[in-house]
Tab-separated table of C-alpha atoms in Angstrom:
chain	number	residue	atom	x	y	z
A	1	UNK	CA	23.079	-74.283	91.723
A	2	UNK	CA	24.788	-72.476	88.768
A	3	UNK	CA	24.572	-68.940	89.042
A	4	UNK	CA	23.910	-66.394	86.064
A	5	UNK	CA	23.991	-62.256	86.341
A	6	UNK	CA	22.564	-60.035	83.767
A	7	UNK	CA	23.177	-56.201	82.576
A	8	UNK	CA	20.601	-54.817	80.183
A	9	UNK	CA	21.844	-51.324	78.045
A	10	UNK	CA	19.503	-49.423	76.147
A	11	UNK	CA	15.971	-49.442	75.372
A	12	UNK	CA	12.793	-51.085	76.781
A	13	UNK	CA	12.755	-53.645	74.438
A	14	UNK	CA	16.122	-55.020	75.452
A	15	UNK	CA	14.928	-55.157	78.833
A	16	UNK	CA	12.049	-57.144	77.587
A	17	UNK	CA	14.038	-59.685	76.118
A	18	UNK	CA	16.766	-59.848	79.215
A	19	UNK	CA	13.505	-61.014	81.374
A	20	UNK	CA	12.822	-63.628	78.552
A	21	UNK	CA	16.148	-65.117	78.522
A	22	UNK	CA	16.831	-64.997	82.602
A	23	UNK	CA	13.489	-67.473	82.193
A	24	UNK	CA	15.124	-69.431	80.048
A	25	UNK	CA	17.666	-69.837	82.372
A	26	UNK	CA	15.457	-70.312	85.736
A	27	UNK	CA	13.775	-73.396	84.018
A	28	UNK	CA	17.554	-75.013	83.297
A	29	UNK	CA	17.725	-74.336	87.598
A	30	UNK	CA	20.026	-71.041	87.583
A	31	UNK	CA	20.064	-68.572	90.439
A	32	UNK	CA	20.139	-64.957	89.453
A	33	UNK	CA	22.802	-62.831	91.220
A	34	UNK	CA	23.448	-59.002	91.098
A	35	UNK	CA	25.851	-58.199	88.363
A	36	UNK	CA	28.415	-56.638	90.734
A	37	UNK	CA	28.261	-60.108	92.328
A	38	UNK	CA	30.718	-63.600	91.068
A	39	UNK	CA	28.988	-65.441	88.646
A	40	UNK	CA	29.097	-68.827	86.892
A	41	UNK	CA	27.458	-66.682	83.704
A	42	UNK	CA	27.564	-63.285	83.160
A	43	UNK	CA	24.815	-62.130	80.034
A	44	UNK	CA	25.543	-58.834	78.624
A	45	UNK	CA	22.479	-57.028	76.699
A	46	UNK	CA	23.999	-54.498	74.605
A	47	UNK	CA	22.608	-51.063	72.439
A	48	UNK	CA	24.277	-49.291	69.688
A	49	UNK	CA	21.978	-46.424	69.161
A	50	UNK	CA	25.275	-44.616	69.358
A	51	UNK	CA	28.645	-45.088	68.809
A	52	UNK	CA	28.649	-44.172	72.602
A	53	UNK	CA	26.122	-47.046	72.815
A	54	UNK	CA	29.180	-49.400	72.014
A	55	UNK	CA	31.466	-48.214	74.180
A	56	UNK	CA	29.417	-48.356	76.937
A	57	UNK	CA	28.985	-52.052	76.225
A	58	UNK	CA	32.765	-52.698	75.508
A	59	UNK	CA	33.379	-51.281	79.445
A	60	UNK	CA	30.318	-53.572	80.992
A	61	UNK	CA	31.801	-56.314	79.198
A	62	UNK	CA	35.426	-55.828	80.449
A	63	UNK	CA	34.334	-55.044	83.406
A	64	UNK	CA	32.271	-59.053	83.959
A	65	UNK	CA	35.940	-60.510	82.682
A	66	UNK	CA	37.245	-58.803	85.429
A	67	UNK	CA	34.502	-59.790	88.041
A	68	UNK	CA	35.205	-63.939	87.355
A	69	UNK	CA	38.079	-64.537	84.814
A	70	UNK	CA	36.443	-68.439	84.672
A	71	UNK	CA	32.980	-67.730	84.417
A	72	UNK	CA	31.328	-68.132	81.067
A	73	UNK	CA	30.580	-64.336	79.463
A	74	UNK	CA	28.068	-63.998	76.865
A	75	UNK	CA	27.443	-60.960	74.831
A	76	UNK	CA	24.077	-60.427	73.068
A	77	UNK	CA	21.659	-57.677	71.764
A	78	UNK	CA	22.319	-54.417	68.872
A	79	UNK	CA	26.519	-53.949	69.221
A	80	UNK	CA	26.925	-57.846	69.550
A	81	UNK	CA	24.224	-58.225	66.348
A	82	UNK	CA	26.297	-55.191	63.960
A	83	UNK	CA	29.795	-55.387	65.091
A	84	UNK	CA	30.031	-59.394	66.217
A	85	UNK	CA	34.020	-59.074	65.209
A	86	UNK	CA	34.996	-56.209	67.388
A	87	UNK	CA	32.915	-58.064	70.609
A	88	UNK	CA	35.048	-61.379	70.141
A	89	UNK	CA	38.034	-59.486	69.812
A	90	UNK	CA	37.190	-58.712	73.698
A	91	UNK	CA	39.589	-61.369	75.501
A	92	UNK	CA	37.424	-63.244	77.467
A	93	UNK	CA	33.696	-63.428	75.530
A	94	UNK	CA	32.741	-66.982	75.055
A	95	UNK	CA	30.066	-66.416	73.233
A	96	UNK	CA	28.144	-63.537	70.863
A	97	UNK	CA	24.566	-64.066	69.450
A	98	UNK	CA	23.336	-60.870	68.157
A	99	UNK	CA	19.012	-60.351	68.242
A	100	UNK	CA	18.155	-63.527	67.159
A	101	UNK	CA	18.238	-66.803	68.183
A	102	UNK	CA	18.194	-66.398	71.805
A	103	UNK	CA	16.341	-69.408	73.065
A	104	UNK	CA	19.754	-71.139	71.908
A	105	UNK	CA	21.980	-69.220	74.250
A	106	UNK	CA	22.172	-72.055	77.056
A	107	UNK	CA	23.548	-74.667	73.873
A	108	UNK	CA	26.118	-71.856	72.936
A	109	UNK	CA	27.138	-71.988	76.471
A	110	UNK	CA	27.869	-75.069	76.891
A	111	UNK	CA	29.433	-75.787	73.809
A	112	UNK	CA	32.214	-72.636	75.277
A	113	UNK	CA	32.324	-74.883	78.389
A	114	UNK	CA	32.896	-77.805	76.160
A	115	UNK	CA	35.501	-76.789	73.871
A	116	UNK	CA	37.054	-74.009	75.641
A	117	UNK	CA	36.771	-71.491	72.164
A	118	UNK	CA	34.715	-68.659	71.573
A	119	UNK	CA	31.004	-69.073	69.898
A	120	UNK	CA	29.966	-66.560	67.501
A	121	UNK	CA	26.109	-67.260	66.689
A	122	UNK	CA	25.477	-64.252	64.950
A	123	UNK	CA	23.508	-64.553	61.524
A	124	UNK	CA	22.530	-62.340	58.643
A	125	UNK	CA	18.978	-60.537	60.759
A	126	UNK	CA	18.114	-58.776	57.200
A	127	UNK	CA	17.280	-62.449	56.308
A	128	UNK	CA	15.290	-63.201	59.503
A	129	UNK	CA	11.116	-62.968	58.106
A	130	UNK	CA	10.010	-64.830	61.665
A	131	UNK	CA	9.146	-63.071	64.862
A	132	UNK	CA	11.467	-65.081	67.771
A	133	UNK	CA	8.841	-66.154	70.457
A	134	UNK	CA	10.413	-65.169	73.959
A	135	UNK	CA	8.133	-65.474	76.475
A	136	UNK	CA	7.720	-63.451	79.793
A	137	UNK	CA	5.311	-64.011	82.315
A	138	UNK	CA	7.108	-62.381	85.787
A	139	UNK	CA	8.877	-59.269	85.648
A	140	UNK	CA	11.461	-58.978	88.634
A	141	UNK	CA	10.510	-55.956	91.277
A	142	UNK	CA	7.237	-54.917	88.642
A	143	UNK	CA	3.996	-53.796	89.301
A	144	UNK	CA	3.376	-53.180	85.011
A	145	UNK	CA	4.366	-55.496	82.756
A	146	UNK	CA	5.783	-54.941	79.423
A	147	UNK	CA	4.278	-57.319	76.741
A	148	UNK	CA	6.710	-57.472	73.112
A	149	UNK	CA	4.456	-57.243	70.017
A	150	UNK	CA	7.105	-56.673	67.599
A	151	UNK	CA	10.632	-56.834	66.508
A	152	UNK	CA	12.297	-54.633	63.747
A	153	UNK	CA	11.942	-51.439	61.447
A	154	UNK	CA	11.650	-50.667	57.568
A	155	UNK	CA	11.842	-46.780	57.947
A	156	UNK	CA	15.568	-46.921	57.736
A	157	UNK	CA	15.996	-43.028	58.943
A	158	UNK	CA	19.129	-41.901	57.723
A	159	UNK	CA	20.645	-41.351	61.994
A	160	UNK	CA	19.610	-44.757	63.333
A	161	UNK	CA	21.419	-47.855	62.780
A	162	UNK	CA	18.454	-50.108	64.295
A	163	UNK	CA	16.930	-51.743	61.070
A	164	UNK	CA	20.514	-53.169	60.587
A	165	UNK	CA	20.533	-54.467	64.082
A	166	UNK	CA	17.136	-55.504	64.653
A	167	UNK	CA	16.219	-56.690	61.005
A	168	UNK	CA	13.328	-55.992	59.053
A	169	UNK	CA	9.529	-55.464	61.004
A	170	UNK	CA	8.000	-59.314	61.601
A	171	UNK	CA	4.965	-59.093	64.108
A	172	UNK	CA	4.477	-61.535	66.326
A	173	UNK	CA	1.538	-63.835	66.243
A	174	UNK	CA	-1.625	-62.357	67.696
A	175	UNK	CA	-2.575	-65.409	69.674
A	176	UNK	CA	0.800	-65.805	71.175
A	177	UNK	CA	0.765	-61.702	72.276
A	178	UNK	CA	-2.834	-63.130	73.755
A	179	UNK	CA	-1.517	-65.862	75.543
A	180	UNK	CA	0.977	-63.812	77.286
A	181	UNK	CA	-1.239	-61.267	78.077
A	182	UNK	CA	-3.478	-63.658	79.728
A	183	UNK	CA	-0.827	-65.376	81.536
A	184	UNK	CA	0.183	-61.763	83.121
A	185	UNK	CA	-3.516	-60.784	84.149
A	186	UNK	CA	-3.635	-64.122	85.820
A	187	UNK	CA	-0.077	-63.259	87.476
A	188	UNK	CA	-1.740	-60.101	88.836
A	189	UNK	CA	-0.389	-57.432	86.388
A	190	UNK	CA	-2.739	-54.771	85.778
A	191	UNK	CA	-1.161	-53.041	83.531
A	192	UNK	CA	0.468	-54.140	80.843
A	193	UNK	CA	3.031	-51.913	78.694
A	194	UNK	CA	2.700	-53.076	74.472
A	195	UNK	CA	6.796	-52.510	73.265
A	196	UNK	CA	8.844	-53.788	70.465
A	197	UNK	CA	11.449	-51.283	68.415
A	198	UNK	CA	8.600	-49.913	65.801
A	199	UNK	CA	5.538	-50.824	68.251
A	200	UNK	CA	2.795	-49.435	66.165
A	201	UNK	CA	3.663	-51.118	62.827
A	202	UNK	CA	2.567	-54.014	64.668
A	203	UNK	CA	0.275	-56.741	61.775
A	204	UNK	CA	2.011	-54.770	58.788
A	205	UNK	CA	3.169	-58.036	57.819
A	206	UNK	CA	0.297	-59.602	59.175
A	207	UNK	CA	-2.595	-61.014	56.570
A	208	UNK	CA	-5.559	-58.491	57.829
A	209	UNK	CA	-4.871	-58.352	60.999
A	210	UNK	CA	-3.744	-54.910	62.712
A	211	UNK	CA	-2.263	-52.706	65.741
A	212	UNK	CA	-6.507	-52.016	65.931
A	213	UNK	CA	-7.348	-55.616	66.203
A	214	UNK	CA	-4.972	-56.374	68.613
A	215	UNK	CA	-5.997	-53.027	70.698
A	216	UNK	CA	-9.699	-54.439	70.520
A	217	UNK	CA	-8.791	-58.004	71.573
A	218	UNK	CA	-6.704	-56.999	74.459
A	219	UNK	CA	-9.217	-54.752	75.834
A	220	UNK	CA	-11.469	-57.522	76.134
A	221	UNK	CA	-8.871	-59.408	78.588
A	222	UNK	CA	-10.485	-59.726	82.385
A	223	UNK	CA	-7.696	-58.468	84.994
A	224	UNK	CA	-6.212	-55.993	82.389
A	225	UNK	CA	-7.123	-52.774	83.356
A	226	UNK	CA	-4.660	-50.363	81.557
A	227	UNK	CA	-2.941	-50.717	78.167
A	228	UNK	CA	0.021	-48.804	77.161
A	229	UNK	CA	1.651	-48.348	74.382
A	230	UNK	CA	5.321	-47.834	74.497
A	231	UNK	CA	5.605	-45.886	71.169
A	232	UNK	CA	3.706	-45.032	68.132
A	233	UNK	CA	4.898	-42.945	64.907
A	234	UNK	CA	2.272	-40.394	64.137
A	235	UNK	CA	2.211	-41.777	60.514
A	236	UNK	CA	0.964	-45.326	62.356
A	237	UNK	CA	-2.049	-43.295	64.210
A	238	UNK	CA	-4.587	-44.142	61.067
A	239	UNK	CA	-8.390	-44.029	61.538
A	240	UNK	CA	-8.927	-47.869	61.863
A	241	UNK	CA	-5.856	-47.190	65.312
A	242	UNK	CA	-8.108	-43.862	66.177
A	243	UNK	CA	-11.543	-45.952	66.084
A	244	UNK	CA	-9.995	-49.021	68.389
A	245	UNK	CA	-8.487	-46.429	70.834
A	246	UNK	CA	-12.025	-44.571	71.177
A	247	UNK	CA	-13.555	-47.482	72.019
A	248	UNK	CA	-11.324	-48.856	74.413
A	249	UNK	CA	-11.872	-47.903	78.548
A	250	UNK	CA	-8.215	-49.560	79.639
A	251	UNK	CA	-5.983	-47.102	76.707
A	252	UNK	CA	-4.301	-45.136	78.753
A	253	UNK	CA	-4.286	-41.284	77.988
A	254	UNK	CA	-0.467	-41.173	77.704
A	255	UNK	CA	1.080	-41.964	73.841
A	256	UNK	CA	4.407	-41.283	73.188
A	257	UNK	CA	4.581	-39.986	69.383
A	258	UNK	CA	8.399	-39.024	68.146
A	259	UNK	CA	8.715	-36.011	66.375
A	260	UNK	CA	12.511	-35.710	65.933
A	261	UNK	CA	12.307	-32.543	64.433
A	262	UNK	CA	9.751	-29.387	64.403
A	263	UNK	CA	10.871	-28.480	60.545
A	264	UNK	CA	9.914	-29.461	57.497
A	265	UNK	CA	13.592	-29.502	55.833
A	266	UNK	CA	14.881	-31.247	59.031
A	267	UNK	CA	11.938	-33.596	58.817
A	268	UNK	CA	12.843	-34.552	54.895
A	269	UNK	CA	16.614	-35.059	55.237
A	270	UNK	CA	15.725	-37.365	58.459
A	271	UNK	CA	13.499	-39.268	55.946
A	272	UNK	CA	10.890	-38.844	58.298
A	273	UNK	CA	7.129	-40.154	56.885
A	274	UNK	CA	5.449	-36.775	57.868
A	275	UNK	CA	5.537	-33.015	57.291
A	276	UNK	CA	4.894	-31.111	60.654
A	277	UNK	CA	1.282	-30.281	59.394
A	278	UNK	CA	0.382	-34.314	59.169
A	279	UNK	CA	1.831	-34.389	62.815
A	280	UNK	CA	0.117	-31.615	64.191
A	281	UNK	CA	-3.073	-32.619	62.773
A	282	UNK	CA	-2.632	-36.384	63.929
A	283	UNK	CA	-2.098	-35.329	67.226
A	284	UNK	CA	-4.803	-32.957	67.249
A	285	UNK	CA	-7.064	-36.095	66.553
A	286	UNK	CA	-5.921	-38.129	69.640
A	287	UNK	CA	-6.602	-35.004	71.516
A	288	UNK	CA	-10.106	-35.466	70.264
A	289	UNK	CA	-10.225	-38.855	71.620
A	290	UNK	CA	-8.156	-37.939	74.654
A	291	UNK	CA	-8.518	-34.446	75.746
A	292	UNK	CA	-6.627	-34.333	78.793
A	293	UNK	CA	-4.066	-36.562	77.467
A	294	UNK	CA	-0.136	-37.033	78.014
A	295	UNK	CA	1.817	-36.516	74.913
A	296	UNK	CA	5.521	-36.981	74.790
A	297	UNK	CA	8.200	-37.284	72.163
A	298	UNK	CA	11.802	-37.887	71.193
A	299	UNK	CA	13.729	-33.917	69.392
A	300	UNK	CA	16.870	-34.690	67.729
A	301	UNK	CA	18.650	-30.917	68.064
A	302	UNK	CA	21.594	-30.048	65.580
A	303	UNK	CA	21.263	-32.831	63.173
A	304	UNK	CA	23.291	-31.998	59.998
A	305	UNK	CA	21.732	-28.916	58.104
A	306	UNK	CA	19.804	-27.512	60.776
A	307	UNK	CA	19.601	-24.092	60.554
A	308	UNK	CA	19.115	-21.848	63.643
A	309	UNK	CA	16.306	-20.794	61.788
A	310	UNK	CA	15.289	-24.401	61.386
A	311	UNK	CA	15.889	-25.011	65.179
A	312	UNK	CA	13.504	-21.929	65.941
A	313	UNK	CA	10.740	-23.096	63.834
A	314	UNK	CA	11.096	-26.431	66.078
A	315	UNK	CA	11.067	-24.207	69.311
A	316	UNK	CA	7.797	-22.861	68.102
A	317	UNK	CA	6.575	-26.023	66.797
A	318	UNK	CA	6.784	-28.100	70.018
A	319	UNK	CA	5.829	-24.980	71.981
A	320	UNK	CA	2.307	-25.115	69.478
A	321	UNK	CA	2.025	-29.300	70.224
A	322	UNK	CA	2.388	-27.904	73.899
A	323	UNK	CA	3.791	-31.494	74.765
A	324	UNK	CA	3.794	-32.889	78.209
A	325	UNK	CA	7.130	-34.142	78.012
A	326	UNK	CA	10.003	-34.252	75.776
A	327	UNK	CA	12.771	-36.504	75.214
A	328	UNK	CA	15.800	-34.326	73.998
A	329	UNK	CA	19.321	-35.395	72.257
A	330	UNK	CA	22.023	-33.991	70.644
A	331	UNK	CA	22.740	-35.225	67.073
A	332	UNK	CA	24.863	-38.000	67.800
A	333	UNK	CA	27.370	-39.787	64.568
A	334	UNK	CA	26.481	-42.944	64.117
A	335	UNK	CA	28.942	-44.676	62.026
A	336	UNK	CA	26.869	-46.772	59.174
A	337	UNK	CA	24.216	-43.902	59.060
A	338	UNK	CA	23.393	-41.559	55.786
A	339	UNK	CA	23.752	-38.700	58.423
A	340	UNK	CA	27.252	-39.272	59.507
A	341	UNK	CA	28.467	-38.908	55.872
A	342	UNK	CA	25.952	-35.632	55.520
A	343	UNK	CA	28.131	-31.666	54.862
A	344	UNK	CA	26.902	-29.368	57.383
A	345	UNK	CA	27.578	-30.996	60.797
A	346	UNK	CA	26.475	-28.749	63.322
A	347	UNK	CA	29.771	-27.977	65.785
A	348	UNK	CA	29.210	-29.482	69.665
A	349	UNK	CA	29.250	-26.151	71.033
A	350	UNK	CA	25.770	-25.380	69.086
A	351	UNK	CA	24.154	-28.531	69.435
A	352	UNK	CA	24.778	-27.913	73.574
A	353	UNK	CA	23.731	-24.847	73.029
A	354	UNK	CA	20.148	-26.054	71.517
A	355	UNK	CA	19.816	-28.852	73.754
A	356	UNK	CA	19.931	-26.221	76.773
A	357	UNK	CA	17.450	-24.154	75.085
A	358	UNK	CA	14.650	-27.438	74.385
A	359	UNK	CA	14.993	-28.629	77.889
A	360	UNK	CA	14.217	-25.141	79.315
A	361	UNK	CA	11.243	-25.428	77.418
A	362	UNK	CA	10.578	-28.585	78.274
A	363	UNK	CA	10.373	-27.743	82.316
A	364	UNK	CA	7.925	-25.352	81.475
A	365	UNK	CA	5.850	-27.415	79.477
A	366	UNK	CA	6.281	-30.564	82.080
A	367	UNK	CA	4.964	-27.931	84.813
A	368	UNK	CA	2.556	-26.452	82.985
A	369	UNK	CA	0.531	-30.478	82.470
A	370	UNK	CA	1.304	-31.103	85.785
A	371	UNK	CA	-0.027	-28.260	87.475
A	372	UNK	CA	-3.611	-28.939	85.441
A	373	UNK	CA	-4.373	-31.724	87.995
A	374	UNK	CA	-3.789	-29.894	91.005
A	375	UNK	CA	-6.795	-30.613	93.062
A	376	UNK	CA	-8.242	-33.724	90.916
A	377	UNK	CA	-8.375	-37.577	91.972
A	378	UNK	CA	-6.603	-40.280	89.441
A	379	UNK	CA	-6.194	-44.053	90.106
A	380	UNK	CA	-2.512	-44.446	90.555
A	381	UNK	CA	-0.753	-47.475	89.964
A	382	UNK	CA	1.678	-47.804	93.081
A	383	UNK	CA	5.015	-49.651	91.913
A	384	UNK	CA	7.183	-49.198	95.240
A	385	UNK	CA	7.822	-47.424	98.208
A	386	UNK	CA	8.728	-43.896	97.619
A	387	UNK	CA	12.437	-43.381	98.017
A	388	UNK	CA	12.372	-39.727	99.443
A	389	UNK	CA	9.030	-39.002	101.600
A	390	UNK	CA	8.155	-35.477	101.695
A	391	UNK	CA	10.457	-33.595	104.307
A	392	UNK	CA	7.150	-32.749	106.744
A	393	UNK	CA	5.888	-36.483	106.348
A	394	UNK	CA	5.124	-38.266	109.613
A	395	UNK	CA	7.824	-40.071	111.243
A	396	UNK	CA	7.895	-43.709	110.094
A	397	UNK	CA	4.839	-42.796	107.858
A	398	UNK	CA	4.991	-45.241	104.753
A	399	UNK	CA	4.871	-43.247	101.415
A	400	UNK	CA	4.149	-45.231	97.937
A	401	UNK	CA	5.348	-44.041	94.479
A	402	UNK	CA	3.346	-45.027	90.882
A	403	UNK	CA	1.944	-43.946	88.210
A	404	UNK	CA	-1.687	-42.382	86.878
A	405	UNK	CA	-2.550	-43.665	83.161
A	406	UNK	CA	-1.366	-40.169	81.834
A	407	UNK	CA	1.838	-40.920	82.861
A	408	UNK	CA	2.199	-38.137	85.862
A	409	UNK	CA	4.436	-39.606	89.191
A	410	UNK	CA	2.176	-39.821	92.086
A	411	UNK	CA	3.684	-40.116	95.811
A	412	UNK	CA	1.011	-40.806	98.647
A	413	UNK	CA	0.892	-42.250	101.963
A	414	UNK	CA	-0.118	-45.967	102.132
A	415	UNK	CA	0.143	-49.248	102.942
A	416	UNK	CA	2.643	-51.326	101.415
A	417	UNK	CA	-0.596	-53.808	100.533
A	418	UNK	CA	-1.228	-51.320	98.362
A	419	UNK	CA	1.368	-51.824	95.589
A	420	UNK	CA	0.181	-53.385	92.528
A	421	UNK	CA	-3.602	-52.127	93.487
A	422	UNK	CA	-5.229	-49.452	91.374
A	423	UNK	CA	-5.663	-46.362	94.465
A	424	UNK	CA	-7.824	-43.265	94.182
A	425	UNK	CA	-5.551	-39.897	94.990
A	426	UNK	CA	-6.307	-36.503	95.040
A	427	UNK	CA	-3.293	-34.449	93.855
A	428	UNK	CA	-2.230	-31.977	96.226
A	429	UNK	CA	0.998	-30.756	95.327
A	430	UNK	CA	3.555	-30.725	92.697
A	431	UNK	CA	7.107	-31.373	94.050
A	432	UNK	CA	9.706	-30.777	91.757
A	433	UNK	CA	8.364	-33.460	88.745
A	434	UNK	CA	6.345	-35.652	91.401
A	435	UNK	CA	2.615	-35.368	92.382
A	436	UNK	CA	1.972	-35.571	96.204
A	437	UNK	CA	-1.206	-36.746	97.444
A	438	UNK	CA	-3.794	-37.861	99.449
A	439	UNK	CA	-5.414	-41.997	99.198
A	440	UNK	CA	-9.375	-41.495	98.380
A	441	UNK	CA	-10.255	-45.154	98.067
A	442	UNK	CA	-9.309	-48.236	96.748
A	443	UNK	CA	-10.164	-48.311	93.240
A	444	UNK	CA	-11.328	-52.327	92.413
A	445	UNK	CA	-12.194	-54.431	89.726
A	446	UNK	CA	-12.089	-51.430	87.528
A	447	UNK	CA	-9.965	-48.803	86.738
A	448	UNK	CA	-11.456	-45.242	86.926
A	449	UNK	CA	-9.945	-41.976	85.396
């Protein structure tokens, strides 16, 4: 049997779509090796968020020449889609194909086998109005299940190069998101993650039919009992979103919301949709919904202009939000962007400097939403074995690692059976960022809180 190895870089979505090409693969009878292995194919997923994004990608891809100088290398995703020239230019890539046209790859193969030249299947995305169907229905070593609704981004932010690598926003069709859905409750997922790069502008190029239909449909899906959503923008959380999350019992109570920035004049050269008022008081509203909830975000610190008095009011801002987690990056150039031709780069030194002062305040604020469930019972989600047991654990005692819905890391004693079931734990302890607790009961058909 031909052999193929994969390497995903980046974000969720690309490892979405690496599980929806391996499938392509296991139906044309390939075996899937480790990357570090020799194989007949070697698939490279690559990001670009960064310039450091690319290089990153150059090295994996040198370094799966090096692993089988005959096998067949193939070099997809963001840095293959915007820079198609410089990945060729890589001795030893057969073939590039960019964030489109996928379900091709295995033809593009060949054809390198073939006639021994390089294929370059890259195409104009701006041009590309269709959503590509991919479908995944296993997820390798996965208890959750991540379930693409979308591809692509209009915002066109003026740091991220994404809309240029990912094309414009095209939703994918509600009954094939159902269908998949399906197809993963009857595979035994019970929780299932919604993703794509601009998640919640899911049906805005859909005739009438929205992120809050979709929300409503899903929830009525037997064997689904938790929906995530990967991402939403706060200026995507409209009333019609607010009214389908209220009166769904599978939403989970964690929503990641980017902020990016906790200033105004930060917010506007960002080109941002939202003042920090319209966040605040969007997020106030999910709180409404979802008192206890799990909020998290992306903070940008030292992007070009930024102030330190800027950078204080976003101390104090995200301090006010009193987040559960944050996300924090350094402005990072990104040739192509509006922002790495802006005056007013802050120097490295500062941006450090900032970064060090956001995640200090994020520990506190990650403590600070842990500690609230001290002493409560969740249904976690166990996803695997935990890795590092408690030092006074039992020897030989079994401990399990997963999730609650609010997105806190839960580590309990239990049977291995146990994994992929939804299991009642009290929360005893926090350790470091992980919950320790106690099993309660089996928690079945239905998820509780």
């Amino acid at each position: 049997m031909p052999t193929v190895a994969f390497y995903t870089l980046g974000c969720k979505v690309n490892a979405y779509e690496t599980e929806a090409i391996w499938r392509l693969f296991e139906q044309r009878g390939y075996t899937r090796v480790d990357f570090e292995d020799e194989a007949d194919v070697y698939v490279i997923n690559t990001c670009t968020v960064t310039n450091t994004g690319d290089q990153k990608s150059r090295k994996i891809i040198r370094r799966a020449v090096r692993k089988n100088p005959d096998a067949v290398v193939a070099v997809t995703g963001c840095y293959a889609q915007t820079s198609p020239a410089e990945v060729l230019a890589i001795p030893g890539v057969d073939v590039v194909i960019g964030t489109t046209g996928r379900n091709r790859l295995l033809e593009y193969i060949e054809e390198a086998r073939r006639t021994r030249r390089p294929v370059n299947a890259v195409t104009n995305i701006m041009k590309v109005r269709e959503y590509e169907n991919l479908t995944v229905t296993k997820f390798a070593e996965r208890t959750r299940a991540f379930l693409k609704i979308q591809e692509g981004c209009n915002n066109f932010c003026t740091f991220c190069i994404i809309p240029w690598a990912k094309g414009l926003a095209r939703s994918r069709r509600p009954e094939d998101v159902l269908a998949e859905a399906r197809a993963l409750a009857e595979a035994g997922y019970r929780e299932i993650v919604l993703t794509g790069t601009h998640t919640g502008g899911y049906g805005e190029d859909l005739d009438g039919y929205r992120l809050s239909d979709l929300l409503r449909d899903l929830s009525r899906i037997d064997g689904i009992e938790r929906i995530r959503i990967s991402s939403i923008e706060a200026s995507q959380l409209t009333d019609d979103v607010f009214e389908a999350m209220a009166a769904s019992e599978k939403l989970c109570r964690h929503f990641h919301v980017p902020l990016q920035a906790g200033d105004d004049a930060v917010l506007r050269r960002m080109r941002r949709k939202y003042t920090t008022g319209e966040y605040a008081a969007r997020i106030e509203r999910l709180r409404e919904i979802f008192p206890e909830a799990a909020i998290t975000t992306d903070v940008i610190v030292g992007f070009p202009g930024e102030t330190e008095a800027m950078f204080e009011a976003g101390v104090r801002f995200v301090e006010q939000i009193g987040f559960s987690e944050l996300h924090v990056f350094p402005y990072s150039k990104r040739s192509g962007t509006p922002a790495a031709r802006m005056p007013d780069q802050v120097p490295e030194p500062e941006k450090k400097r900032r970064v060090q002062t956001m995640l200090a305040l994020n520990e506190r604020l990650k403590a600070a939403y842990r500690r609230k469930f001290l002493g409560r019972v969740l249904s976690v989600l166990p996803e695997a074995r935990e890795a590092k047991p408690p030092a006074d654990a039992d020897a030989g005692e079994v401990w399990l690692a997963g999730l609650t819905d609010n997105y806190l890391r839960v580590s309990f004693p239990g049977d291995p059976s146990l994994i992929g079931e939804l299991v009642r734990v009290r929360l005893d302890a926090l350790d470091g960022e992980v919950l320790r607790g106690t099993p309660v009961r089996l928690l079945s058909p239905v998820a509780g809180a």
